[in-house]
Coordinates of C-alpha atoms (C1' of nucleotides) in Angstrom, one line a residue:
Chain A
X7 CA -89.7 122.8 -11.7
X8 CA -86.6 120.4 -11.7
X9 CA -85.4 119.1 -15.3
X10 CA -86.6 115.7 -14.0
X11 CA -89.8 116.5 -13.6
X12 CA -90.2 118.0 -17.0
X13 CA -88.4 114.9 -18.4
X14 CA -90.5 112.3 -15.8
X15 CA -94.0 114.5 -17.0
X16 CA -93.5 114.5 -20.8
X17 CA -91.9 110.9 -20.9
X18 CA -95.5 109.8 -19.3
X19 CA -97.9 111.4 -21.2
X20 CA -96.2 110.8 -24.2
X21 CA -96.2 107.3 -23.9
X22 CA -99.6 107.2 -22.7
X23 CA -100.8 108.7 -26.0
X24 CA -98.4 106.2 -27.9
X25 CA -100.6 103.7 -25.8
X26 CA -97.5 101.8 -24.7
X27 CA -96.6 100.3 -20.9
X28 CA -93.4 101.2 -19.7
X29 CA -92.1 97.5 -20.3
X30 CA -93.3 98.0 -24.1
X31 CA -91.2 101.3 -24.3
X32 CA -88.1 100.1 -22.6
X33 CA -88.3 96.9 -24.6
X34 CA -88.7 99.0 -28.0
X35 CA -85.6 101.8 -26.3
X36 CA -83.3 98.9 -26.0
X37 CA -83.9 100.3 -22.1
X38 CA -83.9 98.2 -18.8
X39 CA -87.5 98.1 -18.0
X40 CA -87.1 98.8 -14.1
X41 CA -85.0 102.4 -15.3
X42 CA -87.9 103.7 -17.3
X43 CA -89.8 103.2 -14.1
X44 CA -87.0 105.5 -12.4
X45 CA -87.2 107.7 -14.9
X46 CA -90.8 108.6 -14.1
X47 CA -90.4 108.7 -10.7
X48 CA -87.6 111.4 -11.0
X49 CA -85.2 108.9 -9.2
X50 CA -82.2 109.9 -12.4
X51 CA -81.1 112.4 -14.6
X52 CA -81.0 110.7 -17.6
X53 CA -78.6 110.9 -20.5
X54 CA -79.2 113.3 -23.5
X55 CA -78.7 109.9 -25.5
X56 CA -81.2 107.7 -23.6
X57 CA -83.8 110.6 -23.8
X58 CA -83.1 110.9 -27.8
X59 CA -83.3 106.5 -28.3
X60 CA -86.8 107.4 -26.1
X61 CA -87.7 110.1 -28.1
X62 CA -87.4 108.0 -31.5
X63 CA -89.8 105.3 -30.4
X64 CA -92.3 107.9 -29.3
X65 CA -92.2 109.8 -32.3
X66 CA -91.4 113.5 -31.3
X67 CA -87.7 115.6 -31.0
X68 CA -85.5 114.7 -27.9
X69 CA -85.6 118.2 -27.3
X70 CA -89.5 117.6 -26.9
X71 CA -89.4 115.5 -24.0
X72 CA -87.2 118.2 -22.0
X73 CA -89.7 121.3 -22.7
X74 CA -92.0 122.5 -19.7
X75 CA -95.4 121.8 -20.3
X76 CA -97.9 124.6 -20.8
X77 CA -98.7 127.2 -18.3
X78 CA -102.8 127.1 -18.4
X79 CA -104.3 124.9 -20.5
X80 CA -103.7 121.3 -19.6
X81 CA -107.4 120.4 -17.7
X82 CA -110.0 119.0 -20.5
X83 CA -113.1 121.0 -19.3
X84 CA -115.7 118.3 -19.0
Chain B
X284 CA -76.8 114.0 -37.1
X285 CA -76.0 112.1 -33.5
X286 CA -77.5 114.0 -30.2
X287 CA -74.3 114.6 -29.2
X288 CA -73.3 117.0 -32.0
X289 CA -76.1 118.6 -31.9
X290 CA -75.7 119.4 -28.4
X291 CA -72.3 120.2 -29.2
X292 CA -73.4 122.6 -32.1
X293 CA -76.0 124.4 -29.9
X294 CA -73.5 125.0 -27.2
X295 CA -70.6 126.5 -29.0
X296 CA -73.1 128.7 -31.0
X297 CA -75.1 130.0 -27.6
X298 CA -71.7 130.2 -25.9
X299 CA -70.8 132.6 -28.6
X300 CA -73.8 134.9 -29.2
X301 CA -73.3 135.3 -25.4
X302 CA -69.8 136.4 -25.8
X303 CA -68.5 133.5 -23.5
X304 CA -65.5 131.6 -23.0
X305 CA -65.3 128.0 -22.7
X306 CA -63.3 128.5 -19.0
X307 CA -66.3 132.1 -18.6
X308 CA -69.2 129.2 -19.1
X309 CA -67.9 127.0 -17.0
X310 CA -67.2 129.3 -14.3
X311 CA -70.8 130.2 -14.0
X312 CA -72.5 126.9 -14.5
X313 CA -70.1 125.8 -11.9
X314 CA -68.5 123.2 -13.9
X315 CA -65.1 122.4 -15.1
X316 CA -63.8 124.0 -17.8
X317 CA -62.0 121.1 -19.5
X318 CA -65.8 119.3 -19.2
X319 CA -66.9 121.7 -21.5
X320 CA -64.8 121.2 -24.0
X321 CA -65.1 117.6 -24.1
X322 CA -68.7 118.2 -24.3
X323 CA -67.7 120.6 -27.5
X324 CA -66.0 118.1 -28.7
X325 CA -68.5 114.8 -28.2
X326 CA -66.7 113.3 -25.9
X327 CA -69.6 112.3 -24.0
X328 CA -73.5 112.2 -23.7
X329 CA -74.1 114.9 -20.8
X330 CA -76.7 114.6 -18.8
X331 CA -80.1 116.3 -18.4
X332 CA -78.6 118.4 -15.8
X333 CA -76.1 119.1 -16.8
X334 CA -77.9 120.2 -20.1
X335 CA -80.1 122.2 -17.8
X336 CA -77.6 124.1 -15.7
X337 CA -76.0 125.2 -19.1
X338 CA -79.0 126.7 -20.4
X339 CA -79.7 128.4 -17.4
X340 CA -76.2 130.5 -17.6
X341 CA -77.0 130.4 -21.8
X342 CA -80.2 132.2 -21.3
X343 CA -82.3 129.3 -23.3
X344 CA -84.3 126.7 -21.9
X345 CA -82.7 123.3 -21.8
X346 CA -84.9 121.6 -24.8
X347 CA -83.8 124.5 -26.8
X348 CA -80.1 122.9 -26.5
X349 CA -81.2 119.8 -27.9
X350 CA -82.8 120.9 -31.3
X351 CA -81.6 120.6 -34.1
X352 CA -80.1 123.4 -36.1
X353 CA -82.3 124.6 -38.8
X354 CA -81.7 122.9 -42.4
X355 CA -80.9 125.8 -44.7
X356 CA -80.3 128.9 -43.3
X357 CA -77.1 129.0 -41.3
X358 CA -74.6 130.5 -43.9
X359 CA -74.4 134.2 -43.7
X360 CA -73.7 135.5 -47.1
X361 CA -70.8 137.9 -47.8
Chain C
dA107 C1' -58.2 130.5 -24.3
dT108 C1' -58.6 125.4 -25.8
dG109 C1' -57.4 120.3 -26.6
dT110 C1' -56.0 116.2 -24.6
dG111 C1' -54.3 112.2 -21.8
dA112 C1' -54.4 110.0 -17.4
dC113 C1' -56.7 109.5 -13.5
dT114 C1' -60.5 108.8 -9.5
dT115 C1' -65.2 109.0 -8.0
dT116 C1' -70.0 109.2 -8.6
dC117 C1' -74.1 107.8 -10.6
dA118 C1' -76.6 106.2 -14.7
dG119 C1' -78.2 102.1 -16.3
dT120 C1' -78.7 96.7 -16.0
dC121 C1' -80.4 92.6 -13.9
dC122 C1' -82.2 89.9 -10.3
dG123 C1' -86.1 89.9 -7.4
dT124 C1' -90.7 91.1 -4.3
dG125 C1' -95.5 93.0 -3.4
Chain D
dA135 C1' -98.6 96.7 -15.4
dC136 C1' -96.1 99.3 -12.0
dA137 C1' -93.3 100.6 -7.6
dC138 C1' -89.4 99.5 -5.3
dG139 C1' -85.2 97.3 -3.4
dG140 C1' -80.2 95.2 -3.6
dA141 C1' -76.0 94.4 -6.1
dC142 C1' -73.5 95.1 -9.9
dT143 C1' -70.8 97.4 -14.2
dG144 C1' -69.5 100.9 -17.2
dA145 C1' -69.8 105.5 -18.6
dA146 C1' -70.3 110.3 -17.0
dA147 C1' -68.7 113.7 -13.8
dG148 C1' -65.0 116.0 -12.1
dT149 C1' -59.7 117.2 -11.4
dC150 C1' -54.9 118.1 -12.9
dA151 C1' -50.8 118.7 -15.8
dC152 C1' -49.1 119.9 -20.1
dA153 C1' -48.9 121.3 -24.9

DNA sequence: ATGTGACTTTCAGTCCGTG
DNA sequence: ACACGGACTGAAAGTCACA
């Protein structure tokens, strides 16, 4: 799995849980609204300092958004 | 503590429990050597991939470059 | 084995828009 | 609210010579 990915993945469903559109998280990053959208669609390979402003207004570690999501458990068993 | 110096922190101290060089390092991520000290030096904020390819040669995973060094213990007592 | 300045090229990141 | 395109600018990516 490409860095990207990881980064695109976590950068989503963190700021899904935050509850914020990707315009409300690039306005809050001091980000360009259309390169959020990149992000998530793997387009970049964003900056270790754009990834840490992201990381502050989502509320975890920069270092956060670039871990690989867990192997098994990520399906909510309905 | 800016991302850059932590990233900067990480990779000299990795880059040394490995037993590598700055021009060694380089070598095998297939980057150039004075790029890596730059990066040693904040110079710049690297990319994700660039973060990625390091910690590939490092042995660490790229997110484990990114944290930041732990609060107390670092000094080795003599 | 590393720091640094000068340099060129590539791409991250912005700003305009459309569907 | 998001995907996607074009055009642009500045910083990162990459190279070289010298201390």
């Amino acid at each position: 799995m490409e860095i990207r990915e990881i980064l695109a993945h976590n950068l989503k469903t963190y700021r899904r849980a935050q509850g914020l559109s990707q315009e409300e998280l690039a306005h809050r990053a001091g980000i360009d609204r259309t390169y959020i959208s990149s992000l998530e669609r793997c387009v970049y390979a964003a900056g270790i300092d754009v990834v840490d402003s992201l990381a502050k207004v989502l509320g975890v570690e920069a270092s956060d958004l670039l871990k690989r999501p867990e192997r098994g458990a990520s399906r909510r068993r309905s």
